[in-house]
């Protein structure tokens, strides 16, 4: 459990680590998806190629885009790209770094899908079964069939239960041949990707390492700054809400006292604290009125400055300072911090 | 347990994370529901299409409604939409933001169901086997029209004695499945491209307005929560005062009716205070009966004067 917690915290430490975690999960999900997917070759001449290549290429594209969609950095990148210059200059190197780092991570799940598909062999067998070389692999004593017939027979190679061309070419022979090519392609692809990754990692420090370090730092900074800003806004909203509600109840209590016009109570000293906690609402009718007023007439988004302490114990202790530049109107005022 | 608590805490960290968590759970639930569903095509010409399309479209509607029900923000949005303006003006941008965020999250589970259904293929085979052109498939070419409908309707049923080993049945089945899977992947591709474009292009349009709308929708949510907490706190104190007042009035009534001499031991006063003057079975029974038949009024203003 401790180990798991450490791993979890490590991945949460910044957006890049978090994305590495998501990337790993997506790679696992892509293998799971492939094994759960029921590959069903149509075994018809016109459809085999489209189906086979479709299953080979469309899911990787979907996984690639999904890698971008799940990455929060994409909106950060777009925001940084489109924002007005203002008082902070824009650095194209930072944008390029973010883009590359996102693209690299998004590539992993598609590469896993392609490797697994090629190594398994069903897609290539389905797509290219009609292109099997009959001269080298077929039986020499096969009856003369028209081109269309040959295509129809060959298209059924992946579907063993309906294959009727044993005299043309043995099913086992064709499947082995296609599978062998598919696996060779698969291993070459994996080797190529690994070599590329190795070269990129090895050669990158040889080119402008200082600029790279700078870009990486500032892209992390933008990410952290955005998170902190969101947290600060949430904290502020919470404090704002607390004070707003307190002032709402105070306002209700003041209105009620003014309406009832009764003499001030001379309760004992300890009743003052209880009365304060009850926010001045001590019977059903008053509470109903408070609830109705909350729905019908929400208070304006405008906090009053804290009142000086008076004898009845309604001093607002520890209220956060209100905005000094608040406009003097009773409508919603949106304070934009950007 | 620790692991679940950590994951739980991560998702609870803010309201949006909670919604994302629920959305993910509903998506997983929809996959699980589909795998545990025992799909059984009726294999009759008039019923196939209704059953197939019913299984494909009715559960997504149910999942969509569940997604709306489980989303707390839906209530927040409705309240914000319907409340009178009063002292606080209404901002349509906030309501639009809340609405689009709710709809996006509620759409995930239905889309997952539809895509899984199409990739599996059984629904489409059941629904459209009767609409196939019999000329394209060898086994059905020389059969009369009514019989061909019957035979085509039986294609989804592998166990039927007429069709169990028929090559034509398998050919129709494969053909329909291939189309079903192609449709499933295409829908998934279109949706992912749309999501990608939406994420990429959104900061290009009105980013400042979006930040404001997001902040104020979060604020409304927090404000509602804090208001409910304040009311809870208040009702707890109110109830406490009300019940104390009730016990005191019962105590006075008992003193009036019991003609008991004043006690001499002053040291017993502390414990006696806790018992509120109610010290035997009859008094407790009387108190309980009064609590049921004559609940005290909801008014503790006199209690302050004690």
Coordinates of C-alpha atoms in Angstrom, one line a residue:
Chain A
X1 CA 0.0 0.0 0.0
X2 CA 2.8 2.4 0.9
X3 CA 4.5 1.6 -2.4
X4 CA 1.3 2.2 -4.3
X5 CA 0.8 5.5 -2.5
X6 CA 4.3 6.6 -3.4
X7 CA 3.8 5.7 -7.0
X8 CA 0.5 7.5 -7.0
X9 CA 2.0 10.7 -5.5
X10 CA 4.9 10.5 -7.9
X11 CA 2.6 10.5 -10.8
X12 CA 0.5 13.3 -9.4
X13 CA 3.5 15.5 -8.8
X14 CA 3.2 17.3 -12.1
X15 CA 1.2 17.1 -15.2
X16 CA 3.9 15.4 -17.2
X17 CA 4.2 12.6 -14.7
X18 CA 0.5 12.3 -14.6
X19 CA 0.4 12.0 -18.4
X20 CA 3.0 9.3 -18.2
X21 CA 0.6 7.4 -16.0
X22 CA -2.3 7.9 -18.3
X23 CA -0.2 6.9 -21.3
X24 CA 0.7 3.6 -19.6
X25 CA -2.9 2.9 -18.8
X26 CA -3.9 3.7 -22.4
X27 CA -1.3 1.3 -23.7
X28 CA -2.6 -1.5 -21.5
X29 CA -6.2 -0.5 -22.5
X30 CA -5.2 -0.8 -26.2
X31 CA -4.0 -4.4 -25.7
X32 CA -7.1 -5.2 -23.7
X33 CA -9.3 -3.7 -26.4
X34 CA -7.6 -5.7 -29.1
X35 CA -8.0 -9.0 -27.3
X36 CA -11.6 -8.2 -26.5
X37 CA -12.4 -7.2 -30.0
X38 CA -14.0 -9.9 -32.0
X39 CA -12.1 -9.8 -35.3
X40 CA -14.5 -10.9 -38.1
X41 CA -13.1 -10.9 -41.6
X42 CA -15.9 -10.6 -44.1
X43 CA -14.3 -13.1 -46.5
X44 CA -15.6 -11.3 -49.6
X45 CA -13.2 -10.0 -52.3
X46 CA -14.2 -6.4 -52.2
X47 CA -14.4 -6.0 -48.5
X48 CA -11.3 -7.8 -47.1
X49 CA -8.8 -5.2 -47.9
X50 CA -10.9 -2.3 -46.5
X51 CA -11.8 -4.2 -43.3
X52 CA -8.2 -5.5 -42.7
X53 CA -6.5 -2.1 -43.2
X54 CA -9.3 -0.4 -41.4
X55 CA -8.8 -2.4 -38.3
X56 CA -5.1 -1.9 -38.6
X57 CA -5.1 1.9 -39.0
X58 CA -8.3 3.4 -37.7
X59 CA -8.1 2.4 -34.0
X60 CA -4.5 3.7 -33.7
X61 CA -5.7 7.1 -35.1
X62 CA -8.5 7.1 -32.5
X63 CA -6.1 6.2 -29.7
X64 CA -3.7 9.0 -30.9
X65 CA -6.4 11.6 -30.8
X66 CA -7.7 10.2 -27.5
X67 CA -4.2 10.7 -26.1
X68 CA -4.5 14.4 -27.0
X69 CA -8.0 14.8 -25.7
X70 CA -7.2 13.3 -22.3
X71 CA -4.2 15.5 -21.9
X72 CA -5.0 18.7 -20.1
X73 CA -2.0 20.3 -21.6
X74 CA -3.7 20.7 -24.9
X75 CA -6.0 23.4 -23.7
X76 CA -3.0 25.0 -21.9
X77 CA -1.1 24.9 -25.2
X78 CA -3.9 26.4 -27.1
X79 CA -4.5 29.0 -24.5
X80 CA -0.8 30.0 -24.4
X81 CA -0.8 30.1 -28.2
X82 CA -3.9 32.3 -28.5
X83 CA -3.5 34.6 -25.6
X84 CA -2.9 38.3 -26.2
X85 CA 0.6 39.3 -25.5
X86 CA -0.1 41.7 -22.7
X87 CA 2.9 42.2 -20.4
X88 CA 4.3 38.8 -20.8
X89 CA 6.1 37.8 -24.0
X90 CA 5.5 34.5 -25.8
X91 CA 8.2 32.0 -26.3
X92 CA 7.7 29.8 -29.4
X93 CA 10.3 27.3 -28.0
X94 CA 8.0 26.6 -25.0
X95 CA 5.1 25.9 -27.3
X96 CA 7.1 23.6 -29.5
X97 CA 8.3 21.7 -26.5
X98 CA 4.8 21.2 -25.1
X99 CA 3.6 20.1 -28.5
X100 CA 6.4 17.6 -29.0
X101 CA 6.0 16.2 -25.5
X102 CA 2.2 15.7 -26.0
X103 CA 2.7 14.1 -29.4
X104 CA 5.3 11.7 -28.1
X105 CA 3.1 10.5 -25.2
X106 CA 0.1 10.2 -27.5
X107 CA 2.0 8.0 -29.9
X108 CA 2.6 5.2 -27.4
X109 CA -0.9 3.6 -27.4
X110 CA -1.2 3.6 -31.3
X111 CA 2.3 2.0 -31.6
X112 CA 1.3 -0.7 -29.1
X113 CA -1.9 -1.4 -31.1
X114 CA 0.0 -1.6 -34.4
X115 CA 2.6 -3.9 -32.9
X116 CA 0.1 -6.2 -31.3
X117 CA -2.0 -6.3 -34.5
X118 CA 0.9 -7.1 -36.7
X119 CA 2.3 -9.7 -34.4
X120 CA -1.1 -11.4 -34.1
X121 CA -1.4 -11.6 -37.9
X122 CA -5.2 -11.7 -38.4
X123 CA -5.5 -8.2 -40.0
X124 CA -2.8 -8.8 -42.6
X125 CA -4.1 -12.3 -43.3
X126 CA -7.6 -10.8 -43.9
X127 CA -6.4 -7.8 -46.0
X128 CA -3.9 -9.5 -48.3
X129 CA -5.2 -13.1 -48.7
X130 CA -6.3 -12.3 -52.2
X131 CA -2.7 -11.4 -53.2
X132 CA -1.1 -14.7 -52.2
X133 CA 1.3 -15.9 -54.9
X134 CA -0.4 -18.9 -56.4
X135 CA 2.5 -19.7 -58.7
X136 CA 4.8 -20.5 -55.8
X137 CA 2.5 -21.7 -53.2
X138 CA -0.5 -23.1 -55.0
X139 CA -1.1 -26.7 -56.1
X140 CA 0.2 -27.3 -59.7
X141 CA -2.8 -29.4 -60.6
X142 CA -5.5 -26.9 -59.9
X143 CA -8.5 -26.6 -62.3
X144 CA -8.6 -23.5 -64.5
X145 CA -10.8 -20.9 -62.9
X146 CA -11.7 -17.4 -64.0
X147 CA -10.0 -14.5 -62.2
X148 CA -13.2 -13.6 -60.3
X149 CA -13.6 -17.2 -59.1
X150 CA -10.0 -17.3 -57.9
X151 CA -10.5 -14.0 -56.1
X152 CA -13.7 -15.3 -54.4
X153 CA -12.0 -18.5 -53.3
X154 CA -8.9 -16.8 -52.0
X155 CA -11.0 -14.3 -50.1
X156 CA -12.3 -17.1 -48.0
X157 CA -8.8 -18.1 -46.7
X158 CA -9.3 -16.5 -43.3
X159 CA -12.6 -18.2 -42.8
X160 CA -11.6 -21.8 -42.4
X161 CA -15.1 -23.2 -42.0
X162 CA -16.3 -22.0 -45.4
X163 CA -13.0 -22.4 -47.3
X164 CA -13.5 -24.5 -50.4
X165 CA -10.3 -24.1 -52.3
X166 CA -8.1 -26.9 -50.9
X167 CA -7.2 -28.0 -54.4
X168 CA -6.2 -24.4 -55.4
X169 CA -4.0 -23.7 -52.4
X170 CA -3.9 -25.3 -49.0
X171 CA -5.5 -23.1 -46.4
X172 CA -2.8 -23.9 -43.8
X173 CA 0.0 -23.0 -46.3
X174 CA -1.6 -19.6 -47.2
X175 CA -2.3 -18.7 -43.5
X176 CA 1.3 -19.6 -42.4
X177 CA 2.7 -17.6 -45.3
X178 CA 0.7 -14.5 -44.5
X179 CA 1.2 -14.8 -40.8
X180 CA 4.9 -15.0 -41.2
X181 CA 5.0 -11.9 -43.3
X182 CA 2.8 -10.1 -40.7
X183 CA 5.0 -11.1 -37.8
X184 CA 8.2 -10.1 -39.7
X185 CA 6.6 -6.7 -40.3
X186 CA 5.5 -6.5 -36.7
X187 CA 9.0 -7.2 -35.3
X188 CA 10.6 -4.8 -37.8
X189 CA 8.1 -2.1 -36.8
X190 CA 8.9 -2.6 -33.1
X191 CA 12.6 -2.5 -33.8
X192 CA 12.3 0.7 -35.8
X193 CA 10.2 2.4 -33.1
X194 CA 12.6 1.4 -30.4
X195 CA 15.6 2.6 -32.4
X196 CA 14.0 5.9 -33.1
X197 CA 13.2 6.4 -29.4
X198 CA 16.7 5.5 -28.5
X199 CA 18.2 7.9 -31.0
X200 CA 15.9 10.7 -30.0
X201 CA 16.9 10.2 -26.3
X202 CA 20.6 9.9 -27.1
X203 CA 21.0 12.7 -29.6
X204 CA 18.8 15.3 -28.0
X205 CA 21.3 16.5 -25.5
X206 CA 23.7 17.1 -28.3
X207 CA 21.5 19.8 -29.8
X208 CA 20.8 23.0 -27.8
X209 CA 20.6 21.4 -24.4
X210 CA 20.4 24.8 -22.7
X211 CA 17.4 25.9 -24.8
X212 CA 15.8 22.6 -24.1
X213 CA 16.2 23.0 -20.3
X214 CA 14.7 26.5 -20.5
X215 CA 11.7 25.4 -22.5
X216 CA 11.0 22.5 -20.1
X217 CA 11.2 24.7 -17.1
X218 CA 8.9 27.3 -18.4
X219 CA 6.4 24.8 -19.7
X220 CA 6.3 23.2 -16.2
X221 CA 5.9 26.7 -14.8
X222 CA 2.9 27.6 -16.9
X223 CA 1.3 24.3 -15.8
X224 CA 1.9 24.9 -12.1
X225 CA 0.8 28.6 -12.4
X226 CA -2.5 27.6 -14.0
X227 CA -3.2 25.0 -11.2
X228 CA -2.4 27.4 -8.5
X229 CA -4.6 30.0 -10.0
X230 CA -7.5 27.6 -10.2
X231 CA -6.9 26.6 -6.5
X232 CA -6.7 30.2 -5.4
X233 CA -10.0 31.0 -7.2
X234 CA -11.7 28.1 -5.6
X235 CA -10.4 29.2 -2.1
X236 CA -11.6 32.7 -2.8
X237 CA -15.0 31.5 -4.0
X238 CA -15.4 29.5 -0.7
X239 CA -14.5 32.5 1.5
X240 CA -16.8 34.8 -0.6
X241 CA -19.7 32.3 -0.2
X242 CA -19.2 32.1 3.6
X243 CA -19.3 35.9 4.0
X244 CA -22.1 36.3 1.6
X245 CA -24.3 33.8 3.4
X246 CA -23.4 35.3 6.8
X247 CA -24.3 38.8 5.6
X248 CA -27.6 37.4 4.2
X249 CA -28.6 36.0 7.6
X250 CA -27.6 39.2 9.3
X251 CA -29.6 41.2 6.8
X252 CA -32.6 39.0 7.4
X253 CA -32.3 39.4 11.2
X254 CA -32.0 43.2 10.9
X255 CA -35.1 43.3 8.7
X256 CA -37.1 41.2 11.1
X257 CA -36.1 43.3 14.1
X258 CA -37.1 46.5 12.3
X259 CA -40.4 44.9 11.3
X260 CA -41.3 43.7 14.8
X261 CA -40.2 46.8 16.6
X262 CA -39.9 45.1 19.9
X263 CA -37.7 46.1 22.8
X264 CA -34.2 44.8 22.9
X265 CA -33.9 41.6 24.9
X266 CA -32.1 41.6 28.2
X267 CA -31.0 38.0 28.1
X268 CA -28.1 36.8 30.3
X269 CA -24.6 37.0 29.0
X270 CA -24.3 33.4 27.8
X271 CA -27.5 33.7 25.7
X272 CA -25.6 36.2 23.5
X273 CA -23.3 33.5 22.1
X274 CA -26.2 31.1 21.5
X275 CA -28.2 33.9 19.8
X276 CA -25.3 34.6 17.6
X277 CA -25.0 31.0 16.5
X278 CA -28.8 30.9 15.8
X279 CA -28.2 33.9 13.4
X280 CA -31.2 35.7 14.9
X281 CA -33.7 33.1 13.6
X282 CA -35.6 31.6 16.5
X283 CA -39.0 30.4 15.1
X284 CA -40.5 28.6 12.2
X285 CA -42.0 31.5 10.5
X286 CA -38.7 33.4 10.4
X287 CA -36.8 30.3 9.0
X288 CA -39.4 29.9 6.3
X289 CA -39.1 33.4 5.3
X290 CA -35.3 33.1 5.2
X291 CA -35.5 30.0 3.0
X292 CA -38.0 31.7 0.7
X293 CA -35.9 34.8 0.5
X294 CA -32.9 32.7 -0.4
X295 CA -34.7 31.3 -3.4
X296 CA -36.7 34.3 -4.5
X297 CA -34.2 37.0 -3.9
X298 CA -30.6 35.9 -3.7
X299 CA -28.2 38.5 -2.2
X300 CA -26.1 40.5 -4.6
X301 CA -22.5 39.3 -5.2
X302 CA -21.3 42.3 -3.3
X303 CA -19.8 42.0 0.2
X304 CA -20.2 44.9 2.6
X305 CA -17.2 46.0 4.6
X306 CA -17.2 44.5 8.1
X307 CA -19.4 46.4 10.6
X308 CA -17.7 47.9 13.8
X309 CA -18.4 45.7 16.9
X310 CA -21.7 46.6 18.6
X311 CA -23.2 45.6 21.9
X312 CA -25.4 42.8 20.6
X313 CA -22.6 40.6 19.6
X314 CA -23.0 40.6 15.8
X315 CA -19.4 41.6 15.1
X316 CA -18.1 39.7 12.1
X317 CA -14.9 38.2 13.3
X318 CA -12.3 37.2 10.9
X319 CA -14.1 38.3 7.8
X320 CA -11.9 38.5 4.7
X321 CA -11.3 42.0 3.4
X322 CA -13.7 42.9 0.7
X323 CA -12.6 44.4 -2.6
X324 CA -12.0 48.1 -2.1
X325 CA -12.9 48.9 -5.6
X326 CA -16.4 47.3 -5.5
X327 CA -18.9 49.1 -7.8
X328 CA -21.8 50.6 -6.0
X329 CA -24.7 48.8 -7.7
X330 CA -26.8 45.9 -6.6
X331 CA -26.3 43.6 -9.5
X332 CA -23.9 40.8 -10.0
X333 CA -20.3 42.0 -10.2
X334 CA -17.8 39.7 -11.8
X335 CA -14.3 40.4 -10.7
X336 CA -12.0 39.1 -13.3
X337 CA -8.6 38.2 -12.2
X338 CA -7.1 37.7 -15.6
Chain B
X1 CA -8.9 -0.1 1.2
X2 CA -6.2 2.5 1.4
X3 CA -5.9 2.5 -2.3
X4 CA -9.6 3.1 -2.7
X5 CA -9.5 5.8 -0.2
X6 CA -6.8 7.6 -2.0
X7 CA -8.5 7.3 -5.4
X8 CA -11.7 8.4 -3.7
X9 CA -10.0 11.4 -2.1
X10 CA -8.5 12.4 -5.5
X11 CA -11.9 12.4 -7.1
X12 CA -13.5 14.2 -4.3
X13 CA -11.0 17.1 -4.5
X14 CA -13.4 19.2 -6.4
X15 CA -16.9 18.9 -7.9
X16 CA -15.7 18.5 -11.4
X17 CA -13.5 15.6 -10.5
X18 CA -16.5 13.9 -8.7
X19 CA -18.5 14.3 -11.9
X20 CA -15.7 12.8 -14.0
X21 CA -15.5 9.9 -11.6
X22 CA -19.3 9.3 -11.8
X23 CA -19.1 9.6 -15.6
X24 CA -16.3 7.0 -15.8
X25 CA -18.2 4.6 -13.5
X26 CA -21.3 4.9 -15.6
X27 CA -19.3 4.1 -18.7
X28 CA -17.8 1.0 -17.0
X29 CA -21.2 0.0 -15.8
X30 CA -22.6 0.2 -19.3
X31 CA -19.9 -2.1 -20.7
X32 CA -20.5 -4.5 -17.8
X33 CA -24.3 -4.4 -18.4
X34 CA -23.8 -5.2 -22.1
X35 CA -21.6 -8.2 -21.4
X36 CA -23.9 -9.6 -18.8
X37 CA -27.0 -9.0 -21.0
X38 CA -28.3 -12.3 -22.5
X39 CA -29.1 -11.2 -26.0
X40 CA -31.7 -13.5 -27.5
X41 CA -32.9 -12.5 -30.9
X42 CA -36.5 -13.6 -31.5
X43 CA -35.8 -14.8 -35.1
X44 CA -39.2 -13.9 -36.3
X45 CA -39.7 -11.6 -39.3
X46 CA -41.9 -9.0 -37.5
X47 CA -40.0 -8.9 -34.3
X48 CA -36.4 -8.9 -35.2
X49 CA -36.0 -5.2 -36.1
X50 CA -37.9 -4.0 -33.1
X51 CA -35.9 -6.1 -30.7
X52 CA -32.5 -5.3 -32.3
X53 CA -33.1 -1.6 -32.5
X54 CA -34.7 -1.6 -29.0
X55 CA -31.7 -3.2 -27.4
X56 CA -29.5 -0.7 -29.2
X57 CA -31.3 2.5 -28.4
X58 CA -33.4 2.1 -25.2
X59 CA -30.6 1.4 -22.7
X60 CA -28.7 4.5 -23.9
X61 CA -31.7 6.7 -23.1
X62 CA -31.8 5.1 -19.7
X63 CA -28.1 5.7 -19.2
X64 CA -28.4 9.3 -20.3
X65 CA -31.2 9.9 -17.8
X66 CA -29.2 8.2 -15.1
X67 CA -26.3 10.5 -16.0
X68 CA -28.5 13.5 -15.5
X69 CA -30.0 12.2 -12.3
X70 CA -26.7 11.5 -10.7
X71 CA -25.2 14.8 -11.6
X72 CA -25.5 17.3 -8.8
X73 CA -24.8 20.2 -11.2
X74 CA -28.1 19.5 -13.0
X75 CA -30.0 20.7 -9.9
X76 CA -27.8 23.6 -9.4
X77 CA -28.3 24.7 -13.1
X78 CA -32.1 24.3 -12.9
X79 CA -32.2 26.3 -9.7
X80 CA -30.1 29.0 -11.2
X81 CA -32.2 29.1 -14.3
X82 CA -35.6 29.2 -12.6
X83 CA -34.9 31.5 -9.7
X84 CA -36.3 35.1 -9.8
X85 CA -33.6 37.7 -10.5
X86 CA -34.1 39.5 -7.2
X87 CA -30.9 41.3 -6.1
X88 CA -28.6 39.2 -8.2
X89 CA -28.7 39.3 -12.0
X90 CA -28.6 36.1 -13.9
X91 CA -25.8 35.4 -16.3
X92 CA -26.8 33.3 -19.3
X93 CA -23.1 32.4 -20.0
X94 CA -23.0 30.5 -16.6
X95 CA -26.2 28.6 -17.4
X96 CA -24.9 27.7 -20.8
X97 CA -21.6 26.5 -19.4
X98 CA -23.3 24.4 -16.8
X99 CA -25.7 23.0 -19.4
X100 CA -23.0 22.0 -21.9
X101 CA -20.8 20.5 -19.1
X102 CA -23.7 18.4 -17.8
X103 CA -24.8 17.2 -21.3
X104 CA -21.2 16.2 -22.3
X105 CA -20.8 14.1 -19.2
X106 CA -24.2 12.5 -19.5
X107 CA -23.5 11.5 -23.1
X108 CA -20.5 9.4 -22.4
X109 CA -22.2 6.2 -21.1
X110 CA -24.8 6.1 -23.9
X111 CA -22.2 6.5 -26.5
X112 CA -20.1 3.8 -25.0
X113 CA -23.1 1.5 -25.0
X114 CA -23.9 2.2 -28.7
X115 CA -20.3 1.8 -29.8
X116 CA -19.9 -1.5 -27.8
X117 CA -23.1 -2.8 -29.3
X118 CA -22.0 -2.0 -32.9
X119 CA -18.5 -3.5 -32.4
X120 CA -20.1 -6.6 -31.1
X121 CA -22.5 -6.8 -34.0
X122 CA -25.4 -9.0 -32.6
X123 CA -27.9 -6.2 -32.5
X124 CA -27.4 -5.2 -36.1
X125 CA -27.4 -8.8 -37.3
X126 CA -30.7 -9.3 -35.5
X127 CA -32.3 -6.1 -36.8
X128 CA -31.2 -6.2 -40.4
X129 CA -30.9 -9.8 -41.4
X130 CA -34.5 -9.7 -42.8
X131 CA -33.6 -6.7 -45.0
X132 CA -30.8 -8.5 -46.9
X133 CA -31.0 -8.9 -50.6
X134 CA -31.3 -12.7 -51.0
X135 CA -29.8 -12.6 -54.5
X136 CA -26.4 -11.8 -53.1
X137 CA -26.1 -15.0 -51.1
X138 CA -26.1 -18.4 -52.8
X139 CA -28.2 -20.4 -50.4
X140 CA -31.2 -18.0 -50.6
X141 CA -31.4 -17.4 -54.3
X142 CA -33.8 -20.2 -55.3
X143 CA -36.3 -19.9 -52.5
X144 CA -39.8 -18.4 -52.6
X145 CA -40.4 -14.9 -51.2
X146 CA -42.2 -15.8 -48.0
X147 CA -39.8 -18.6 -47.2
X148 CA -36.8 -16.4 -47.8
X149 CA -38.1 -13.9 -45.2
X150 CA -38.4 -16.7 -42.7
X151 CA -35.0 -18.0 -43.4
X152 CA -33.3 -14.6 -43.3
X153 CA -35.0 -13.9 -40.0
X154 CA -33.5 -17.1 -38.6
X155 CA -29.9 -16.0 -39.5
X156 CA -29.1 -14.6 -36.0
X157 CA -30.1 -17.9 -34.3
X158 CA -27.2 -20.3 -34.6
X159 CA -29.0 -23.1 -32.8
X160 CA -31.9 -23.4 -35.1
X161 CA -31.9 -26.8 -36.8
X162 CA -32.4 -25.5 -40.3
X163 CA -29.6 -23.0 -40.2
X164 CA -27.0 -24.3 -37.9
X165 CA -24.4 -25.3 -40.4
X166 CA -25.6 -23.3 -43.4
X167 CA -22.8 -21.5 -45.2
X168 CA -25.2 -18.8 -46.4
X169 CA -26.2 -18.1 -42.8
X170 CA -22.6 -17.6 -41.9
X171 CA -22.0 -15.4 -45.0
X172 CA -25.0 -13.1 -44.1
X173 CA -23.8 -13.0 -40.5
X174 CA -20.3 -12.1 -41.5
X175 CA -21.4 -9.4 -43.9
X176 CA -23.7 -7.7 -41.4
X177 CA -21.1 -7.9 -38.7
X178 CA -18.5 -6.4 -40.9
X179 CA -20.8 -3.4 -41.6
X180 CA -21.7 -3.1 -37.9
X181 CA -18.1 -3.0 -36.8
X182 CA -17.2 -0.5 -39.6
X183 CA -20.1 1.7 -38.4
X184 CA -18.9 1.4 -34.8
X185 CA -15.4 2.4 -35.6
X186 CA -16.5 5.3 -37.8
X187 CA -18.8 6.7 -35.1
X188 CA -15.9 6.4 -32.6
X189 CA -13.6 8.2 -35.0
X190 CA -16.0 11.0 -35.7
X191 CA -16.6 11.6 -32.0
X192 CA -12.9 11.6 -31.1
X193 CA -12.2 14.1 -33.9
X194 CA -15.0 16.3 -32.6
X195 CA -13.7 16.1 -29.0
X196 CA -10.2 16.9 -30.2
X197 CA -11.3 19.9 -32.2
X198 CA -13.5 21.1 -29.4
X199 CA -10.6 20.9 -26.9
X200 CA -8.1 22.5 -29.4
X201 CA -10.3 25.3 -30.6
X202 CA -12.1 26.3 -27.5
X203 CA -9.4 28.6 -26.1
X204 CA -9.5 30.5 -29.4
X205 CA -13.0 31.8 -28.8
X206 CA -13.8 33.9 -25.7
X207 CA -11.4 32.4 -23.3
X208 CA -11.9 35.2 -20.8
X209 CA -15.7 34.7 -20.8
X210 CA -15.1 31.0 -20.4
X211 CA -12.9 31.5 -17.3
X212 CA -15.5 33.8 -15.8
X213 CA -18.4 31.3 -16.5
X214 CA -16.4 28.5 -15.0
X215 CA -15.5 30.4 -11.9
X216 CA -19.0 31.6 -11.2
X217 CA -20.6 28.2 -11.8
X218 CA -18.1 26.7 -9.3
X219 CA -19.0 29.6 -6.9
X220 CA -22.8 28.8 -7.2
X221 CA -22.1 25.2 -6.3
X222 CA -19.9 26.1 -3.3
X223 CA -22.4 28.7 -2.1
X224 CA -25.3 26.2 -2.2
X225 CA -23.2 23.6 -0.2
X226 CA -22.2 26.2 2.4
X227 CA -25.8 27.4 2.7
X228 CA -27.0 23.8 3.3
X229 CA -24.2 23.3 5.9
X230 CA -25.2 26.6 7.7
X231 CA -28.9 25.5 7.7
X232 CA -27.9 22.1 9.1
X233 CA -25.9 23.8 11.9
X234 CA -28.7 26.1 12.6
X235 CA -31.4 23.4 12.8
X236 CA -29.2 21.4 15.2
X237 CA -29.0 24.4 17.6
X238 CA -32.6 25.1 17.1
X239 CA -33.6 21.5 17.9
X240 CA -31.3 21.5 21.0
X241 CA -32.9 24.7 22.3
X242 CA -36.4 23.5 21.5
X243 CA -36.0 20.2 23.3
X244 CA -34.3 21.8 26.4
X245 CA -37.3 24.2 26.6
X246 CA -39.6 21.3 26.4
X247 CA -37.9 19.4 29.2
X248 CA -37.9 22.5 31.4
X249 CA -41.6 23.1 30.8
X250 CA -42.3 19.4 31.7
X251 CA -40.2 19.8 34.8
X252 CA -42.3 22.8 35.9
X253 CA -45.5 21.0 35.3
X254 CA -44.4 18.0 37.3
X255 CA -43.3 20.2 40.2
X256 CA -46.8 21.9 40.2
X257 CA -48.7 18.6 40.2
X258 CA -46.6 16.4 42.5
X259 CA -46.7 18.5 45.7
X260 CA -43.3 17.1 46.7
X261 CA -41.4 18.8 49.5
X262 CA -38.2 20.6 48.5
X263 CA -35.2 18.3 48.8
X264 CA -32.7 19.1 51.5
X265 CA -29.5 17.8 49.9
X266 CA -27.9 20.6 48.0
X267 CA -25.2 18.3 46.7
X268 CA -27.6 16.5 44.5
X269 CA -28.3 19.5 42.4
X270 CA -25.7 18.7 39.8
X271 CA -26.9 15.3 38.9
X272 CA -30.5 16.4 39.3
X273 CA -29.9 19.1 36.6
X274 CA -29.0 16.3 34.1
X275 CA -32.2 14.4 34.9
X276 CA -34.2 17.6 34.2
X277 CA -36.4 16.8 37.2
X278 CA -37.8 13.7 35.7
X279 CA -36.9 10.8 38.0
X280 CA -39.4 8.0 37.8
X281 CA -41.1 5.8 35.3
X282 CA -44.5 7.6 35.4
X283 CA -42.9 11.0 34.7
X284 CA -40.9 9.6 31.8
X285 CA -44.0 8.0 30.3
X286 CA -45.9 11.3 30.7
X287 CA -43.0 13.1 29.0
X288 CA -42.9 10.7 26.1
X289 CA -46.7 10.8 25.7
X290 CA -46.6 14.6 25.6
X291 CA -43.8 14.6 23.1
X292 CA -45.9 12.5 20.8
X293 CA -49.3 14.2 21.3
X294 CA -48.3 17.8 21.8
X295 CA -45.0 18.6 20.2
X296 CA -43.8 22.1 21.3
X297 CA -44.1 25.0 18.9
X298 CA -41.1 25.9 16.6
X299 CA -40.3 29.0 18.5
X300 CA -37.3 29.3 20.9
X301 CA -37.4 33.1 21.2
X302 CA -38.7 32.8 24.8
X303 CA -35.9 30.4 25.6
X304 CA -33.5 33.3 25.4
X305 CA -35.0 34.9 28.3
X306 CA -34.3 32.1 30.7

